[in-house]
Amino acid sequence: MKRCDREISKMQHADMTREQLLDELKETQERISDLEALGKKYYATLEALGLAISLQTTSFKILYQNQAHKNIAGNHAGEFCYRAYEHNDTACRGCPLVMTFEDGMSHAIEKKTADADGKTIHVEINSFPLKDETGRIIAGIETIRDITKQKKAEEALRLAEGKFRSLVEQSLVGIYIFQDDRFPYVNPKAADILGYTADEIISSVVVDDVVFEEDKAIVNENIRKLIQGEIKTAHIVYRAKRKDGTIIDVEVQGSRTEFNGKPAIIGAFLDVTERKRMEAELVKIQKLESLS
């Protein structure tokens, strides 16, 4: 059949004039030039993305790396990835590309590795299948993103949060976060002042449970102003109600903030019952002295 096709092609070309042959040759060259230009555009796009990209066969041989990929992993085109990157004899355990070739899905992992200069870095690796028109996987695309700075920032934030939490948890001042009439966070001192455990307050206590009836209006008004942004901070003294029903005086400061993407109030408070008692006693003494 192929021989017959070749013979027909020869006969067709034999019937063509020299000018027609030259025109066909010119058209073929133009199509080749167009394909080459298109290929250059694709490669230029891959280089300009700034994302490290490689193309690998289903046997894990590296067909292509853009410059960003070479900068991270080194130039290893033509080599098997597991040998080039990890010095292994077989495909690496947990490799996202292995999983992609197995199930045809995209996969991602984070890992520590060495860059082209031998420096340890954190990377995020994503893999994607490349399929032909029948849906058969013929190659795999792998991208690498250097997330070293992100990981260092996350670690610094984690340490800072740990230090902050330690200070807050050990504070002699009651510290709270208030949102939607609940307390998503109180430190141990806040719970102790109100006679609850921290878990009890977080799970079930609402603001009306811990405010003396006659002072609820002023407390709720300050909460409203803070949440709606009418004021940035509030500083009030009011009577609070402990779990056992005891009434105490508290001095509270609060500021508007955001917690889990929603308006909230963060603040601190002190039990000033003894201070208020002493102030009242001092007023009595001053009155008596003025009478005498």
Coordinates of C-alpha atoms in Angstrom, one line a residue:
M1 CA 0.0 0.0 0.0
K2 CA 2.8 2.4 0.9
R3 CA 4.6 1.6 -2.3
C4 CA 1.5 2.3 -4.2
D5 CA 1.1 5.7 -2.5
R6 CA 4.7 6.5 -3.4
E7 CA 4.2 5.6 -7.0
I8 CA 1.0 7.8 -7.2
S9 CA 3.0 10.7 -5.6
K10 CA 5.8 10.3 -8.1
M11 CA 3.2 10.3 -11.0
Q12 CA 1.6 13.4 -9.6
H13 CA 4.9 15.2 -9.3
A14 CA 5.9 14.1 -12.8
D15 CA 2.8 15.8 -14.2
M16 CA 3.6 19.1 -12.4
T17 CA 5.5 21.9 -14.2
R18 CA 8.7 23.3 -12.9
E19 CA 6.9 26.4 -11.8
Q20 CA 4.4 24.4 -9.9
L21 CA 7.1 22.4 -8.2
L22 CA 8.8 25.6 -7.2
D23 CA 5.6 27.0 -5.8
E24 CA 4.9 23.9 -3.8
L25 CA 8.5 23.9 -2.5
K26 CA 8.1 27.6 -1.5
E27 CA 4.8 26.8 0.3
T28 CA 6.4 23.9 2.2
Q29 CA 9.3 26.1 3.2
E30 CA 6.9 28.8 4.4
R31 CA 5.0 26.2 6.5
I32 CA 8.2 25.0 8.0
S33 CA 9.2 28.6 8.8
D34 CA 5.8 29.2 10.4
L35 CA 6.2 26.1 12.5
E36 CA 9.7 27.1 13.6
A37 CA 8.4 30.6 14.5
L38 CA 5.6 29.1 16.4
G39 CA 8.0 26.8 18.2
K40 CA 10.2 29.8 19.1
K41 CA 7.2 31.6 20.5
Y42 CA 6.3 28.7 22.7
Y43 CA 9.8 28.4 24.0
A44 CA 10.0 32.1 24.5
T45 CA 6.8 32.0 26.5
L46 CA 8.1 29.1 28.7
E47 CA 11.3 31.2 29.3
A48 CA 9.3 34.3 30.1
L49 CA 6.9 32.7 32.6
G50 CA 9.5 32.8 35.4
L51 CA 8.3 29.4 36.5
A52 CA 10.8 26.5 36.4
I53 CA 9.5 24.0 33.8
S54 CA 10.7 20.7 32.5
L55 CA 9.4 18.1 30.1
Q56 CA 10.0 14.4 30.7
T57 CA 9.3 11.2 29.0
T58 CA 7.2 8.4 30.6
S59 CA 10.6 6.7 31.3
F60 CA 11.6 9.9 33.2
K61 CA 14.2 11.1 30.7
I62 CA 14.5 14.9 30.7
L63 CA 13.5 16.2 27.2
Y64 CA 13.5 20.0 28.0
Q65 CA 14.3 22.5 30.8
N66 CA 13.7 26.2 30.6
Q67 CA 16.4 28.5 32.0
A68 CA 14.5 28.9 35.3
H69 CA 14.5 25.2 35.8
K70 CA 18.2 24.9 35.0
N71 CA 18.9 27.7 37.5
I72 CA 17.4 25.5 40.3
A73 CA 18.1 22.0 39.2
G74 CA 21.1 22.4 36.9
N75 CA 21.2 21.5 33.1
H76 CA 20.4 17.8 32.8
A77 CA 18.6 17.5 29.4
G78 CA 18.9 13.9 28.1
E79 CA 19.5 12.4 31.6
F80 CA 17.1 10.5 33.8
C81 CA 15.6 12.8 36.4
Y82 CA 16.1 10.4 39.3
R83 CA 19.8 10.0 38.6
A84 CA 20.3 13.7 37.8
Y85 CA 18.5 15.1 40.8
E86 CA 18.7 12.5 43.5
H87 CA 21.4 10.1 42.3
N88 CA 19.0 7.1 42.5
D89 CA 18.8 4.1 40.2
T90 CA 15.0 4.1 39.9
A91 CA 12.2 6.6 40.1
C92 CA 12.1 8.5 43.4
R93 CA 9.6 7.4 46.1
G94 CA 6.8 10.0 46.4
C95 CA 7.7 11.6 43.1
P96 CA 4.6 13.5 41.8
L97 CA 5.4 12.6 38.2
V98 CA 5.3 8.9 39.1
M99 CA 1.8 9.5 40.5
T100 CA 0.8 11.5 37.4
F101 CA 1.9 8.7 35.1
E102 CA -0.1 6.2 37.2
D103 CA -3.4 8.0 37.4
G104 CA -3.3 10.8 34.8
M105 CA -3.9 13.5 37.4
S106 CA -1.8 16.5 38.5
H107 CA 0.1 16.2 41.8
A108 CA 2.1 18.4 44.1
I109 CA 4.6 18.0 46.9
E110 CA 6.9 20.1 49.0
K111 CA 10.4 19.0 49.9
K112 CA 13.9 20.0 50.8
T113 CA 16.5 19.6 48.0
A114 CA 19.8 21.0 46.8
D115 CA 19.9 23.6 44.1
A116 CA 22.5 23.7 41.2
D117 CA 25.0 25.2 43.6
G118 CA 24.5 22.6 46.3
K119 CA 22.6 25.0 48.6
T120 CA 19.6 23.5 50.5
I121 CA 16.3 25.0 49.4
H122 CA 12.6 24.3 49.9
V123 CA 10.7 23.7 46.7
E124 CA 7.1 23.0 45.6
I125 CA 7.0 20.5 42.8
N126 CA 3.9 20.2 40.6
S127 CA 3.4 17.5 37.9
F128 CA 0.9 17.4 35.0
P129 CA 0.2 14.8 32.2
L130 CA 0.8 15.6 28.5
K131 CA -1.5 13.6 26.4
D132 CA -1.9 12.9 22.7
E133 CA -5.2 13.2 20.7
T134 CA -6.3 9.7 22.0
G135 CA -5.8 10.7 25.6
R136 CA -2.7 8.5 26.1
I137 CA -0.1 10.0 28.3
I138 CA 3.1 10.6 26.2
A139 CA 5.1 12.8 28.6
G140 CA 4.9 14.7 31.8
I141 CA 5.4 18.4 32.7
E142 CA 7.0 19.3 35.9
T143 CA 7.2 22.7 37.5
I144 CA 9.4 23.7 40.4
R145 CA 8.9 26.8 42.6
D146 CA 11.5 27.9 45.1
I147 CA 9.5 28.5 48.4
T148 CA 12.6 28.9 50.6
K149 CA 11.8 32.5 51.5
Q150 CA 8.1 31.6 52.2
K151 CA 9.2 28.7 54.5
K152 CA 11.6 31.0 56.4
A153 CA 8.8 33.6 56.8
E154 CA 6.4 30.9 58.0
E155 CA 8.9 29.6 60.5
A156 CA 9.7 33.2 61.7
L157 CA 5.9 33.8 62.1
R158 CA 5.5 30.5 63.9
L159 CA 8.2 31.4 66.4
A160 CA 6.8 34.9 66.9
E161 CA 3.3 33.5 67.5
G162 CA 4.8 31.0 70.0
K163 CA 6.5 33.8 71.9
F164 CA 3.4 36.0 71.8
R165 CA 1.2 33.2 72.9
S166 CA 3.6 32.4 75.7
L167 CA 3.5 36.0 76.9
V168 CA -0.2 36.2 76.7
E169 CA -0.8 32.8 78.4
Q170 CA 1.4 33.9 81.3
S171 CA 0.1 37.4 81.5
L172 CA -1.2 38.8 84.8
V173 CA -3.8 40.7 82.8
G174 CA -6.9 39.2 81.4
I175 CA -6.7 39.1 77.6
Y176 CA -9.6 38.4 75.3
I177 CA -10.9 38.4 71.7
F178 CA -14.6 39.2 71.2
Q179 CA -16.6 38.5 68.1
D180 CA -20.3 37.9 67.3
D181 CA -21.2 38.0 71.0
R182 CA -18.8 35.2 71.8
F183 CA -15.2 34.9 73.0
P184 CA -13.1 32.8 70.5
Y185 CA -10.1 33.4 72.8
V186 CA -9.4 34.2 76.4
N187 CA -6.1 33.7 78.3
P188 CA -6.0 31.8 81.6
K189 CA -6.0 35.0 83.7
A190 CA -9.2 36.3 82.0
A191 CA -10.9 33.0 82.8
D192 CA -9.7 33.1 86.4
I193 CA -11.0 36.7 86.9
L194 CA -14.5 35.6 85.7
G195 CA -14.4 32.3 87.6
Y196 CA -14.6 30.0 84.6
T197 CA -12.2 27.8 82.7
A198 CA -11.0 29.1 79.4
D199 CA -12.7 26.3 77.6
E200 CA -16.0 27.1 79.3
I201 CA -15.9 30.7 78.1
I202 CA -14.8 29.9 74.6
S203 CA -17.4 27.2 74.2
S204 CA -20.5 28.7 75.8
V205 CA -20.3 32.1 77.4
V206 CA -21.8 35.1 75.8
V207 CA -21.3 38.7 76.8
D208 CA -24.5 39.0 78.8
D209 CA -23.4 36.2 81.0
V210 CA -20.5 38.2 82.4
V211 CA -21.9 41.7 82.6
F212 CA -24.0 43.1 85.5
E213 CA -27.5 43.9 84.3
E214 CA -27.4 47.6 85.0
D215 CA -24.1 48.0 83.0
K216 CA -25.1 46.0 79.9
A217 CA -26.3 49.1 78.0
I218 CA -23.0 50.9 78.2
V219 CA -21.0 47.8 77.5
N220 CA -23.1 46.9 74.4
E221 CA -22.9 50.5 73.1
N222 CA -19.1 50.4 73.3
I223 CA -19.1 47.0 71.5
R224 CA -21.3 48.4 68.8
K225 CA -19.1 51.5 68.2
L226 CA -15.9 49.4 68.1
I227 CA -17.3 46.8 65.6
Q228 CA -18.8 49.5 63.4
G229 CA -15.6 51.5 63.4
E230 CA -17.1 54.6 65.0
I231 CA -14.3 54.5 67.6
K232 CA -10.9 52.8 67.4
T233 CA -10.5 52.0 71.1
A234 CA -12.6 52.0 74.2
H235 CA -11.7 52.3 77.9
I236 CA -14.4 51.7 80.5
V237 CA -15.0 50.5 84.0
Y238 CA -18.1 48.4 84.7
R239 CA -19.4 45.7 86.9
A240 CA -18.9 42.1 85.7
K241 CA -20.6 39.0 86.9
R242 CA -18.5 35.9 87.8
K243 CA -19.7 32.3 87.2
D244 CA -20.7 32.0 90.9
G245 CA -22.8 35.2 90.7
T246 CA -20.3 37.4 92.5
I247 CA -20.2 41.0 91.2
I248 CA -16.8 42.5 90.6
D249 CA -15.5 45.8 89.1
V250 CA -13.4 45.4 86.0
E251 CA -11.4 48.0 84.0
V252 CA -11.5 47.1 80.3
Q253 CA -9.6 48.3 77.2
G254 CA -10.5 47.2 73.7
S255 CA -9.5 47.9 70.2
R256 CA -11.1 47.0 66.8
T257 CA -9.3 44.3 64.9
E258 CA -10.0 41.5 62.4
F259 CA -10.2 37.8 63.4
N260 CA -10.6 35.1 60.8
G261 CA -11.5 37.8 58.2
K262 CA -14.3 39.4 60.3
P263 CA -14.5 42.4 62.6
A264 CA -13.6 41.7 66.2
I265 CA -12.4 43.3 69.4
I266 CA -9.1 42.5 71.1
G267 CA -8.4 43.8 74.6
A268 CA -7.3 43.4 78.2
F269 CA -9.0 43.8 81.5
L270 CA -8.2 43.9 85.2
D271 CA -10.1 43.1 88.3
V272 CA -10.2 46.5 90.1
T273 CA -12.7 45.6 92.8
E274 CA -10.2 46.2 95.6
R275 CA -9.0 49.4 94.0
K276 CA -12.6 50.7 93.8
R277 CA -13.3 49.7 97.4
M278 CA -10.2 51.6 98.5
E279 CA -11.2 54.6 96.5
A280 CA -14.7 54.5 98.1
E281 CA -13.1 54.3 101.5
L282 CA -10.8 57.2 100.7
V283 CA -13.9 59.3 99.7
K284 CA -15.6 58.5 103.0
I285 CA -12.5 59.5 105.0
Q286 CA -12.2 62.7 103.1
K287 CA -15.8 63.5 103.8
L288 CA -15.4 62.8 107.5
E289 CA -12.3 65.0 107.6
S290 CA -14.1 67.8 105.9
L291 CA -16.9 67.6 108.5
S292 CA -14.5 67.7 111.4

